[in-house]
Short mmCIF file of N, CA and C in Angstrom, two decimals:
data_model
loop_
_atom_site.label_atom_id
_atom_site.label_comp_id
_atom_site.label_asym_id
_atom_site.label_seq_id
_atom_site.Cartn_x
_atom_site.Cartn_y
_atom_site.Cartn_z
N MET A 1 -57.61 -7.81 143.11
CA MET A 1 -58.17 -6.59 143.31
C MET A 1 -57.13 -6.39 144.54
N GLU A 2 -56.90 -4.90 144.34
CA GLU A 2 -56.05 -4.24 145.70
C GLU A 2 -56.71 -4.01 146.74
N GLU A 3 -56.21 -3.33 147.65
CA GLU A 3 -56.40 -3.36 148.95
C GLU A 3 -56.96 -1.85 148.84
N PRO A 4 -58.42 -1.83 149.26
CA PRO A 4 -58.97 -0.38 149.28
C PRO A 4 -58.21 1.17 150.01
N VAL A 5 -57.82 2.06 149.47
CA VAL A 5 -57.31 3.01 149.52
C VAL A 5 -58.73 3.56 150.87
N VAL A 6 -57.63 3.31 152.39
CA VAL A 6 -58.45 4.10 153.55
C VAL A 6 -57.39 4.88 154.21
N ALA A 7 -57.70 5.62 154.65
CA ALA A 7 -57.11 6.68 155.53
C ALA A 7 -56.62 6.40 156.55
N ASP A 8 -55.33 6.60 156.97
CA ASP A 8 -54.67 5.90 157.96
C ASP A 8 -55.81 6.31 159.18
N SER A 9 -55.99 7.69 159.48
CA SER A 9 -56.70 8.01 160.23
C SER A 9 -58.29 7.38 160.65
N THR A 10 -58.87 7.03 159.56
CA THR A 10 -59.93 6.00 159.25
C THR A 10 -59.84 5.01 159.60
N PHE A 11 -58.72 4.18 159.37
CA PHE A 11 -57.97 2.82 160.13
C PHE A 11 -57.75 2.89 161.74
N ASN A 12 -57.19 3.55 161.87
CA ASN A 12 -56.74 4.17 163.74
C ASN A 12 -57.90 4.06 164.32
N ALA A 13 -58.97 4.53 163.55
CA ALA A 13 -59.88 5.06 164.64
C ALA A 13 -60.67 3.71 164.70
N TYR A 14 -60.91 2.63 163.62
CA TYR A 14 -61.60 1.23 163.60
C TYR A 14 -61.01 0.59 162.57
N PRO A 15 -60.01 0.00 163.30
CA PRO A 15 -59.05 -1.17 162.65
C PRO A 15 -59.29 -2.34 161.89
N LEU A 16 -60.08 -2.24 161.21
CA LEU A 16 -61.06 -3.54 160.84
C LEU A 16 -61.32 -3.55 159.53
N ILE A 17 -61.07 -3.73 158.45
CA ILE A 17 -61.80 -3.89 157.08
C ILE A 17 -61.48 -5.03 156.52
N ALA A 18 -62.50 -5.16 155.43
CA ALA A 18 -62.52 -6.38 154.32
C ALA A 18 -62.87 -6.01 153.34
N TRP A 19 -62.02 -6.95 151.98
CA TRP A 19 -62.51 -6.54 150.59
C TRP A 19 -62.57 -7.60 149.84
N HIS A 20 -62.79 -8.03 149.28
CA HIS A 20 -62.98 -9.01 147.93
C HIS A 20 -61.47 -8.88 147.21
N SER A 21 -61.20 -9.98 146.85
CA SER A 21 -59.79 -10.31 146.10
C SER A 21 -60.02 -11.62 145.78
N SER A 22 -58.82 -11.84 144.96
CA SER A 22 -58.63 -13.50 144.40
C SER A 22 -57.39 -13.73 144.73
N ASP A 23 -57.19 -15.21 144.48
CA ASP A 23 -55.78 -15.79 144.35
C ASP A 23 -55.41 -17.03 143.38
N LYS A 24 -54.77 -17.50 143.03
CA LYS A 24 -54.11 -18.42 142.00
C LYS A 24 -55.90 -19.67 142.01
N ARG A 25 -56.36 -20.23 143.05
CA ARG A 25 -57.60 -21.18 143.21
C ARG A 25 -58.87 -20.44 142.93
N GLY A 26 -59.06 -19.33 143.45
CA GLY A 26 -60.03 -18.76 143.33
C GLY A 26 -60.48 -17.46 144.12
N ASP A 27 -61.89 -17.31 144.40
CA ASP A 27 -62.36 -15.86 145.42
C ASP A 27 -61.80 -16.42 146.67
N ILE A 28 -61.38 -15.03 147.37
CA ILE A 28 -61.10 -14.78 148.86
C ILE A 28 -61.40 -13.65 149.32
N VAL A 29 -61.48 -13.42 150.61
CA VAL A 29 -61.92 -12.16 151.28
C VAL A 29 -60.53 -11.45 152.10
N LYS A 30 -60.08 -10.58 152.02
CA LYS A 30 -58.97 -10.20 152.83
C LYS A 30 -59.51 -9.31 153.76
N ILE A 31 -58.69 -9.81 154.93
CA ILE A 31 -59.22 -8.73 156.45
C ILE A 31 -57.94 -8.40 157.25
N LYS A 32 -58.08 -6.95 157.21
CA LYS A 32 -56.88 -6.05 157.54
C LYS A 32 -57.51 -6.04 158.98
N TYR A 33 -56.63 -6.10 160.03
CA TYR A 33 -57.34 -6.00 161.31
C TYR A 33 -55.93 -5.52 162.34
N ARG A 34 -56.38 -4.85 163.41
CA ARG A 34 -55.34 -4.53 164.50
C ARG A 34 -55.07 -5.64 165.44
N VAL A 35 -54.35 -5.91 166.12
CA VAL A 35 -53.76 -6.90 167.23
C VAL A 35 -53.22 -6.09 168.43
N THR A 36 -54.13 -5.82 169.52
CA THR A 36 -53.54 -5.38 170.71
C THR A 36 -53.41 -5.94 171.93
N GLU A 37 -54.27 -7.30 171.76
CA GLU A 37 -54.31 -8.34 172.82
C GLU A 37 -53.53 -9.36 172.46
N PRO A 38 -53.45 -10.44 173.29
CA PRO A 38 -52.49 -11.52 173.31
C PRO A 38 -53.63 -12.60 172.74
N ASP A 39 -53.53 -13.40 172.08
CA ASP A 39 -54.29 -14.45 171.83
C ASP A 39 -55.72 -13.88 170.74
N THR A 40 -55.60 -13.02 169.92
CA THR A 40 -56.19 -12.67 168.76
C THR A 40 -56.42 -13.55 167.59
N ARG A 41 -57.74 -13.47 167.41
CA ARG A 41 -58.11 -14.44 166.16
C ARG A 41 -59.48 -13.87 165.41
N ILE A 42 -59.51 -14.49 164.35
CA ILE A 42 -61.23 -13.64 163.04
C ILE A 42 -61.81 -14.90 163.49
N TRP A 43 -62.99 -14.81 163.93
CA TRP A 43 -64.31 -15.80 163.79
C TRP A 43 -65.27 -15.07 162.49
N ILE A 44 -65.93 -15.54 162.02
CA ILE A 44 -66.79 -15.49 161.06
C ILE A 44 -68.16 -15.98 161.03
N TYR A 45 -69.15 -15.51 161.25
CA TYR A 45 -70.38 -15.60 161.12
C TYR A 45 -71.48 -15.72 159.97
N GLY A 46 -72.14 -16.83 159.29
CA GLY A 46 -73.33 -16.58 158.60
C GLY A 46 -74.18 -15.69 159.19
N GLU A 47 -75.39 -15.47 158.31
CA GLU A 47 -76.29 -14.75 158.23
C GLU A 47 -77.40 -15.35 159.56
N ASP A 48 -77.30 -16.60 159.70
CA ASP A 48 -77.79 -17.27 160.37
C ASP A 48 -76.96 -17.49 162.12
N GLY A 49 -76.01 -16.78 162.02
CA GLY A 49 -75.49 -16.58 163.42
C GLY A 49 -74.51 -17.59 163.73
N ASN A 50 -74.53 -18.89 163.08
CA ASN A 50 -73.64 -19.68 163.04
C ASN A 50 -72.29 -19.65 162.49
N VAL A 51 -71.09 -20.34 163.35
CA VAL A 51 -69.44 -19.93 162.82
C VAL A 51 -69.56 -20.80 161.56
N VAL A 52 -69.08 -19.74 160.28
CA VAL A 52 -68.73 -20.55 159.44
C VAL A 52 -67.32 -20.77 159.02
N HIS A 53 -66.17 -19.85 159.56
CA HIS A 53 -64.96 -19.91 159.77
C HIS A 53 -64.26 -19.37 161.56
N THR A 54 -63.05 -19.65 161.19
CA THR A 54 -61.91 -19.28 162.41
C THR A 54 -60.65 -19.19 162.00
N GLN A 55 -60.53 -18.29 162.44
CA GLN A 55 -58.94 -17.85 161.62
C GLN A 55 -58.19 -19.17 162.37
N PRO A 56 -57.13 -20.11 161.90
CA PRO A 56 -56.24 -21.37 162.65
C PRO A 56 -55.45 -21.22 163.42
N PHE A 57 -55.10 -19.59 163.55
CA PHE A 57 -53.71 -19.53 164.49
C PHE A 57 -54.68 -18.37 165.03
N HIS A 58 -53.84 -18.11 166.74
CA HIS A 58 -53.70 -17.04 167.13
C HIS A 58 -52.49 -15.77 167.13
N ARG A 59 -52.95 -14.59 166.90
CA ARG A 59 -51.99 -13.25 166.74
C ARG A 59 -51.69 -12.39 168.08
N SER A 60 -50.55 -12.10 168.25
CA SER A 60 -50.48 -11.39 169.21
C SER A 60 -49.60 -9.97 169.36
N PRO A 61 -49.85 -8.56 170.17
CA PRO A 61 -48.84 -7.85 169.88
C PRO A 61 -47.37 -7.81 170.02
N TRP A 62 -46.58 -6.83 169.62
CA TRP A 62 -45.50 -6.93 169.83
C TRP A 62 -44.89 -7.83 171.34
N ASP A 63 -43.68 -8.32 171.71
CA ASP A 63 -43.08 -8.33 173.16
C ASP A 63 -43.41 -7.36 174.03
N ASP A 64 -42.92 -6.34 173.42
CA ASP A 64 -42.96 -4.71 174.30
C ASP A 64 -44.52 -3.95 174.34
N GLY A 65 -45.46 -4.96 173.48
CA GLY A 65 -46.96 -4.14 174.07
C GLY A 65 -47.39 -3.56 173.12
N ARG A 66 -46.58 -3.29 171.58
CA ARG A 66 -46.84 -2.32 171.10
C ARG A 66 -47.88 -3.12 169.77
N PHE A 67 -49.22 -2.53 169.38
CA PHE A 67 -49.93 -3.22 168.33
C PHE A 67 -48.91 -4.08 167.22
N ARG A 68 -50.01 -4.80 166.48
CA ARG A 68 -49.50 -4.94 165.21
C ARG A 68 -50.97 -5.04 164.61
N ASP A 69 -50.62 -4.66 163.26
CA ASP A 69 -51.57 -4.81 162.18
C ASP A 69 -51.01 -6.42 161.26
N PHE A 70 -52.25 -7.31 160.92
CA PHE A 70 -51.79 -8.08 160.20
C PHE A 70 -53.29 -8.21 158.98
N THR A 71 -53.22 -8.73 157.95
CA THR A 71 -53.90 -9.03 156.79
C THR A 71 -53.79 -10.81 156.58
N TYR A 72 -55.33 -11.20 156.94
CA TYR A 72 -55.78 -12.32 156.96
C TYR A 72 -56.45 -12.40 155.23
N HIS A 73 -56.05 -13.78 154.85
CA HIS A 73 -56.84 -14.33 153.76
C HIS A 73 -57.71 -15.65 154.02
N TRP A 74 -59.28 -14.76 154.26
CA TRP A 74 -60.35 -16.11 154.02
C TRP A 74 -60.69 -16.68 152.68
N MET A 75 -60.25 -18.00 152.47
CA MET A 75 -60.45 -18.41 151.45
C MET A 75 -61.95 -19.01 150.93
N LEU A 76 -62.60 -18.50 150.10
CA LEU A 76 -64.00 -18.61 149.79
C LEU A 76 -64.06 -20.01 149.34
N TYR A 77 -62.90 -20.76 148.64
CA TYR A 77 -63.54 -22.18 147.94
C TYR A 77 -62.80 -23.17 149.11
N ARG A 78 -63.19 -24.34 148.94
CA ARG A 78 -62.85 -25.12 150.05
C ARG A 78 -61.37 -25.64 149.92
N THR A 79 -60.94 -25.58 151.46
CA THR A 79 -59.50 -25.97 152.32
C THR A 79 -59.74 -26.81 152.49
N GLU A 80 -58.55 -27.01 153.74
CA GLU A 80 -58.80 -27.88 154.71
C GLU A 80 -59.06 -27.36 155.99
N TYR A 81 -59.37 -25.79 156.14
CA TYR A 81 -59.51 -25.03 157.39
C TYR A 81 -61.46 -24.82 156.94
N GLY A 82 -61.73 -25.24 155.63
CA GLY A 82 -63.18 -25.12 155.79
C GLY A 82 -63.79 -25.30 154.38
N PRO A 83 -64.91 -25.27 154.18
CA PRO A 83 -65.92 -25.54 153.22
C PRO A 83 -66.03 -24.44 152.05
N ASP A 84 -66.60 -24.85 150.77
CA ASP A 84 -66.66 -23.67 150.00
C ASP A 84 -67.69 -22.60 150.43
N ILE A 85 -67.76 -21.61 150.29
CA ILE A 85 -68.78 -20.31 151.22
C ILE A 85 -69.63 -19.95 150.02
N PRO A 86 -71.00 -20.05 150.56
CA PRO A 86 -72.02 -19.64 149.46
C PRO A 86 -71.75 -18.06 149.51
N PRO A 87 -72.65 -17.60 148.47
CA PRO A 87 -73.21 -15.99 148.37
C PRO A 87 -73.99 -15.73 150.09
N GLY A 88 -73.78 -14.74 150.61
CA GLY A 88 -74.76 -14.23 151.58
C GLY A 88 -73.67 -13.24 152.12
N ASP A 89 -74.28 -13.04 153.44
CA ASP A 89 -73.86 -11.75 154.21
C ASP A 89 -72.79 -12.28 155.28
N TYR A 90 -71.94 -11.81 155.75
CA TYR A 90 -71.56 -12.66 156.70
C TYR A 90 -70.61 -11.44 157.86
N ARG A 91 -70.71 -11.77 159.02
CA ARG A 91 -69.93 -11.08 160.06
C ARG A 91 -68.93 -11.37 160.22
N ILE A 92 -67.76 -10.66 160.30
CA ILE A 92 -66.74 -10.70 160.38
C ILE A 92 -66.23 -10.08 161.86
N THR A 93 -65.54 -11.17 162.85
CA THR A 93 -65.29 -10.62 164.00
C THR A 93 -63.58 -10.76 164.50
N VAL A 94 -63.49 -9.60 164.99
CA VAL A 94 -61.47 -9.92 165.83
C VAL A 94 -62.32 -10.28 167.33
N CYS A 95 -61.78 -11.17 167.76
CA CYS A 95 -61.70 -11.58 169.33
C CYS A 95 -60.62 -11.79 169.80
N VAL A 96 -60.67 -11.93 171.61
CA VAL A 96 -59.63 -12.28 172.30
C VAL A 96 -59.99 -13.43 172.99
N ALA A 97 -58.94 -14.54 172.80
CA ALA A 97 -58.83 -15.41 173.11
C ALA A 97 -60.16 -16.16 172.83
N PHE A 98 -61.58 -15.92 172.83
CA PHE A 98 -62.92 -16.88 172.99
C PHE A 98 -63.62 -16.03 171.64
N LYS A 99 -64.54 -16.49 171.15
CA LYS A 99 -65.36 -15.86 170.13
C LYS A 99 -66.58 -14.81 170.87
N ARG A 100 -66.57 -14.83 172.29
CA ARG A 100 -67.48 -14.20 172.87
C ARG A 100 -66.97 -12.98 173.03
N ASN A 101 -65.46 -12.66 173.27
CA ASN A 101 -64.57 -11.66 173.33
C ASN A 101 -64.83 -10.50 172.38
N VAL A 102 -65.78 -10.11 171.45
CA VAL A 102 -65.63 -9.50 170.35
C VAL A 102 -65.00 -7.94 171.06
N GLU A 103 -63.94 -8.15 169.88
CA GLU A 103 -63.20 -6.51 169.66
C GLU A 103 -63.62 -5.57 168.89
N LEU A 104 -63.70 -6.17 167.44
CA LEU A 104 -64.33 -5.27 166.42
C LEU A 104 -65.38 -6.33 165.87
N SER A 105 -66.34 -5.76 164.64
CA SER A 105 -66.92 -6.41 163.80
C SER A 105 -67.23 -5.44 162.38
N THR A 106 -67.42 -5.98 161.52
CA THR A 106 -67.81 -5.61 160.46
C THR A 106 -68.90 -6.77 159.61
N TRP A 107 -69.59 -6.34 158.59
CA TRP A 107 -70.33 -7.11 157.45
C TRP A 107 -69.57 -7.14 156.28
N ILE A 108 -69.60 -8.20 155.79
CA ILE A 108 -69.39 -8.08 154.11
C ILE A 108 -70.19 -9.02 153.19
N THR A 109 -70.63 -8.74 152.30
CA THR A 109 -71.53 -9.09 151.35
C THR A 109 -70.54 -9.74 150.29
N ILE A 110 -70.64 -11.40 150.11
CA ILE A 110 -69.77 -12.14 149.06
C ILE A 110 -70.87 -12.58 147.81
#
């Protein structure tokens, strides 16, 4: 599946989108987000509020302070970073340094 068509003004107003896709091994969710602060990463929560996945690395803006946009691939099949993800609703958060410092948040149904 292709990235959804989102106007630049829409993404700039709220720079976090997620959509269903797939790769050679199975289903994934692609998450496009903007990094404006050092040590930014994605945390994903299940309906029960428990963390089901954490991006295994931090991202930071350019050295001169300009933001950077990234697309992260959340594999819904078992990997070294997590188990199989069952159907349900999931909250995707973009956090700075710690999971409690939420910058952006959205929901996706798997």
